[in-house]
Amino acid sequence: QVQLVESGGGSVQSGGSLRLSCAYSGFGQAPAYIGWFRQAPGKEREGLATIYTGGSTSTYYAASLKGRFTISQEKAKNTVYLQMNSLKPEDTAMYYCAADPPPYSGSRLSAQEYDYWGQGTQVTVSS
């Protein structure tokens, strides 16, 4: 059974940093894309970054992030991270990690391509 558990959210002041973690399980040896998404109240779910857990690490980022966020992984721990720097009040949202096992198709940052989702972790940035 595939499971994803997010952690690391919280409250931070504008300009601060947070690192989110996504622990995943249930894929066995099959690689997958693990992505980070966020959803603010009244807004659509937004794709932020994704990383491939297979042999060749590929990453994709939303252009709107402008280098503030970095996705990484520790394969030995089945964990994907999202380092978020220079946080702004508009980054306030529920943050989710999601998994897209093979076969892969469509945009790597499209929420509809991802089959498995965690429960989310709240990030609140105050001005």
PDB file of C-alpha atoms in Angstrom:
ATOM      1  CA  GLN A   1       0.000   0.000   0.000  1.00  0.00           C
ATOM      2  CA  VAL A   2       1.434   3.362  -1.052  1.00  0.00           C
ATOM      3  CA  GLN A   3       1.764   5.907   1.725  1.00  0.00           C
ATOM      4  CA  LEU A   4       3.117   9.446   1.792  1.00  0.00           C
ATOM      5  CA  VAL A   5       3.543  11.398   5.007  1.00  0.00           C
ATOM      6  CA  GLU A   6       4.486  15.063   5.029  1.00  0.00           C
ATOM      7  CA  SER A   7       6.124  16.897   7.914  1.00  0.00           C
ATOM      8  CA  GLY A   8       7.996  20.107   8.597  1.00  0.00           C
ATOM      9  CA  GLY A   9       5.282  22.694   8.119  1.00  0.00           C
ATOM     10  CA  GLY A  10       4.703  25.503  10.556  1.00  0.00           C
ATOM     11  CA  SER A  11       4.604  29.238  11.009  1.00  0.00           C
ATOM     12  CA  VAL A  12       7.463  31.481   9.937  1.00  0.00           C
ATOM     13  CA  GLN A  13       8.008  35.164   9.339  1.00  0.00           C
ATOM     14  CA  SER A  14       8.451  36.635   5.886  1.00  0.00           C
ATOM     15  CA  GLY A  15      11.977  36.008   4.618  1.00  0.00           C
ATOM     16  CA  GLY A  16      12.365  32.864   6.674  1.00  0.00           C
ATOM     17  CA  SER A  17      12.941  29.257   5.623  1.00  0.00           C
ATOM     18  CA  LEU A  18      11.351  25.879   6.156  1.00  0.00           C
ATOM     19  CA  ARG A  19      12.208  22.369   5.022  1.00  0.00           C
ATOM     20  CA  LEU A  20       9.374  20.011   4.313  1.00  0.00           C
ATOM     21  CA  SER A  21       9.815  16.244   4.312  1.00  0.00           C
ATOM     22  CA  CYS A  22       7.835  13.575   2.502  1.00  0.00           C
ATOM     23  CA  ALA A  23       8.371   9.987   3.632  1.00  0.00           C
ATOM     24  CA  TYR A  24       7.005   7.530   1.086  1.00  0.00           C
ATOM     25  CA  SER A  25       6.541   3.777   1.051  1.00  0.00           C
ATOM     26  CA  GLY A  26       4.778   1.047  -0.841  1.00  0.00           C
ATOM     27  CA  PHE A  27       6.511   1.322  -4.211  1.00  0.00           C
ATOM     28  CA  GLY A  28       8.934  -1.519  -3.721  1.00  0.00           C
ATOM     29  CA  GLN A  29      11.748  -1.153  -6.273  1.00  0.00           C
ATOM     30  CA  ALA A  30       9.674   0.761  -8.812  1.00  0.00           C
ATOM     31  CA  PRO A  31      10.766   4.364  -9.385  1.00  0.00           C
ATOM     32  CA  ALA A  32       8.272   7.173  -9.294  1.00  0.00           C
ATOM     33  CA  TYR A  33       8.012  10.908  -9.553  1.00  0.00           C
ATOM     34  CA  ILE A  34       7.473  12.487  -6.157  1.00  0.00           C
ATOM     35  CA  GLY A  35       6.107  15.987  -6.375  1.00  0.00           C
ATOM     36  CA  TRP A  36       5.307  18.877  -4.066  1.00  0.00           C
ATOM     37  CA  PHE A  37       2.103  20.824  -4.493  1.00  0.00           C
ATOM     38  CA  ARG A  38       0.317  23.490  -2.536  1.00  0.00           C
ATOM     39  CA  GLN A  39      -3.198  24.760  -2.249  1.00  0.00           C
ATOM     40  CA  ALA A  40      -4.292  28.018  -0.692  1.00  0.00           C
ATOM     41  CA  PRO A  41      -7.924  28.634   0.283  1.00  0.00           C
ATOM     42  CA  GLY A  42     -10.022  29.397  -2.771  1.00  0.00           C
ATOM     43  CA  LYS A  43      -7.215  28.571  -5.192  1.00  0.00           C
ATOM     44  CA  GLU A  44      -6.371  25.610  -7.373  1.00  0.00           C
ATOM     45  CA  ARG A  45      -3.719  23.115  -6.386  1.00  0.00           C
ATOM     46  CA  GLU A  46      -0.368  24.317  -7.731  1.00  0.00           C
ATOM     47  CA  GLY A  47       2.561  22.139  -8.751  1.00  0.00           C
ATOM     48  CA  LEU A  48       5.858  23.347  -7.279  1.00  0.00           C
ATOM     49  CA  ALA A  49       8.577  20.788  -7.910  1.00  0.00           C
ATOM     50  CA  THR A  50       9.030  17.124  -8.646  1.00  0.00           C
ATOM     51  CA  ILE A  51      11.897  14.656  -8.536  1.00  0.00           C
ATOM     52  CA  TYR A  52      12.458  11.235 -10.075  1.00  0.00           C
ATOM     53  CA  THR A  53      13.371   8.504  -7.593  1.00  0.00           C
ATOM     54  CA  GLY A  54      14.947   6.261 -10.222  1.00  0.00           C
ATOM     55  CA  GLY A  55      18.563   5.984 -11.316  1.00  0.00           C
ATOM     56  CA  SER A  56      18.814   9.314 -13.117  1.00  0.00           C
ATOM     57  CA  THR A  57      17.653  12.090 -10.849  1.00  0.00           C
ATOM     58  CA  SER A  58      15.513  14.502 -12.798  1.00  0.00           C
ATOM     59  CA  THR A  59      13.895  17.537 -11.269  1.00  0.00           C
ATOM     60  CA  TYR A  60      11.276  19.951 -12.501  1.00  0.00           C
ATOM     61  CA  TYR A  61      10.299  23.283 -10.989  1.00  0.00           C
ATOM     62  CA  ALA A  62       7.513  25.757 -11.452  1.00  0.00           C
ATOM     63  CA  ALA A  63       8.958  28.889 -13.053  1.00  0.00           C
ATOM     64  CA  SER A  64       7.069  31.060 -10.564  1.00  0.00           C
ATOM     65  CA  LEU A  65       9.317  29.857  -7.721  1.00  0.00           C
ATOM     66  CA  LYS A  66      12.288  31.744  -9.194  1.00  0.00           C
ATOM     67  CA  GLY A  67      14.858  29.604  -7.426  1.00  0.00           C
ATOM     68  CA  ARG A  68      13.516  30.003  -3.899  1.00  0.00           C
ATOM     69  CA  PHE A  69      12.583  26.336  -3.457  1.00  0.00           C
ATOM     70  CA  THR A  70      14.810  23.281  -3.908  1.00  0.00           C
ATOM     71  CA  ILE A  71      13.679  19.660  -4.092  1.00  0.00           C
ATOM     72  CA  SER A  72      16.016  16.853  -3.053  1.00  0.00           C
ATOM     73  CA  GLN A  73      15.882  13.263  -1.849  1.00  0.00           C
ATOM     74  CA  GLU A  74      17.520  10.695   0.375  1.00  0.00           C
ATOM     75  CA  LYS A  75      16.879   7.430  -1.422  1.00  0.00           C
ATOM     76  CA  ALA A  76      18.123   5.346   1.515  1.00  0.00           C
ATOM     77  CA  LYS A  77      15.390   6.894   3.659  1.00  0.00           C
ATOM     78  CA  ASN A  78      12.682   6.999   0.958  1.00  0.00           C
ATOM     79  CA  THR A  79      12.304  10.672   1.713  1.00  0.00           C
ATOM     80  CA  VAL A  80      11.932  13.723  -0.503  1.00  0.00           C
ATOM     81  CA  TYR A  81      12.544  17.231   0.816  1.00  0.00           C
ATOM     82  CA  LEU A  82      11.449  20.684  -0.207  1.00  0.00           C
ATOM     83  CA  GLN A  83      13.734  23.431   1.042  1.00  0.00           C
ATOM     84  CA  MET A  84      11.878  26.728   0.967  1.00  0.00           C
ATOM     85  CA  ASN A  85      13.799  29.982   1.335  1.00  0.00           C
ATOM     86  CA  SER A  86      12.851  33.653   1.240  1.00  0.00           C
ATOM     87  CA  LEU A  87       9.300  32.763   2.161  1.00  0.00           C
ATOM     88  CA  LYS A  88       6.556  35.286   1.479  1.00  0.00           C
ATOM     89  CA  PRO A  89       3.039  35.645   2.894  1.00  0.00           C
ATOM     90  CA  GLU A  90       1.681  34.470  -0.457  1.00  0.00           C
ATOM     91  CA  ASP A  91       3.432  31.123   0.129  1.00  0.00           C
ATOM     92  CA  THR A  92       0.900  30.424   2.870  1.00  0.00           C
ATOM     93  CA  ALA A  93      -0.939  27.242   1.920  1.00  0.00           C
ATOM     94  CA  MET A  94      -1.402  23.570   2.647  1.00  0.00           C
ATOM     95  CA  TYR A  95       1.540  21.711   1.142  1.00  0.00           C
ATOM     96  CA  TYR A  96       1.158  18.193  -0.190  1.00  0.00           C
ATOM     97  CA  CYS A  97       3.486  15.598  -1.584  1.00  0.00           C
ATOM     98  CA  ALA A  98       2.238  13.193  -4.183  1.00  0.00           C
ATOM     99  CA  ALA A  99       3.494  10.199  -6.132  1.00  0.00           C
ATOM    100  CA  ASP A 100       3.211   9.332  -9.804  1.00  0.00           C
ATOM    101  CA  PRO A 101       4.322   5.728 -10.445  1.00  0.00           C
ATOM    102  CA  PRO A 102       4.864   4.403 -13.975  1.00  0.00           C
ATOM    103  CA  PRO A 103       3.626   4.765 -16.652  1.00  0.00           C
ATOM    104  CA  TYR A 104       4.327   8.462 -16.816  1.00  0.00           C
ATOM    105  CA  SER A 105       2.515  10.907 -19.035  1.00  0.00           C
ATOM    106  CA  GLY A 106       1.538  14.529 -19.148  1.00  0.00           C
ATOM    107  CA  SER A 107       3.086  17.396 -17.270  1.00  0.00           C
ATOM    108  CA  ARG A 108       5.263  16.487 -14.289  1.00  0.00           C
ATOM    109  CA  LEU A 109       3.749  19.444 -12.415  1.00  0.00           C
ATOM    110  CA  SER A 110       0.120  18.663 -13.112  1.00  0.00           C
ATOM    111  CA  ALA A 111      -1.752  17.437 -10.064  1.00  0.00           C
ATOM    112  CA  GLN A 112      -4.036  15.249 -12.174  1.00  0.00           C
ATOM    113  CA  GLU A 113      -1.063  13.071 -13.165  1.00  0.00           C
ATOM    114  CA  TYR A 114      -0.408  12.013  -9.565  1.00  0.00           C
ATOM    115  CA  ASP A 115      -2.172   8.991  -8.146  1.00  0.00           C
ATOM    116  CA  TYR A 116      -1.212   9.053  -4.475  1.00  0.00           C
ATOM    117  CA  TRP A 117      -1.339  11.937  -2.043  1.00  0.00           C
ATOM    118  CA  GLY A 118      -0.306  12.662   1.510  1.00  0.00           C
ATOM    119  CA  GLN A 119      -2.493  14.421   4.052  1.00  0.00           C
ATOM    120  CA  GLY A 120      -0.653  17.717   3.760  1.00  0.00           C
ATOM    121  CA  THR A 121       1.242  20.020   6.096  1.00  0.00           C
ATOM    122  CA  GLN A 122       0.303  23.642   6.721  1.00  0.00           C
ATOM    123  CA  VAL A 123       2.755  26.454   6.026  1.00  0.00           C
ATOM    124  CA  THR A 124       1.895  29.929   7.280  1.00  0.00           C
ATOM    125  CA  VAL A 125       4.089  32.918   6.502  1.00  0.00           C
ATOM    126  CA  SER A 126       3.422  36.157   8.364  1.00  0.00           C
ATOM    127  CA  SER A 127       4.523  39.610   7.255  1.00  0.00           C
TER     128      SER A 127
END
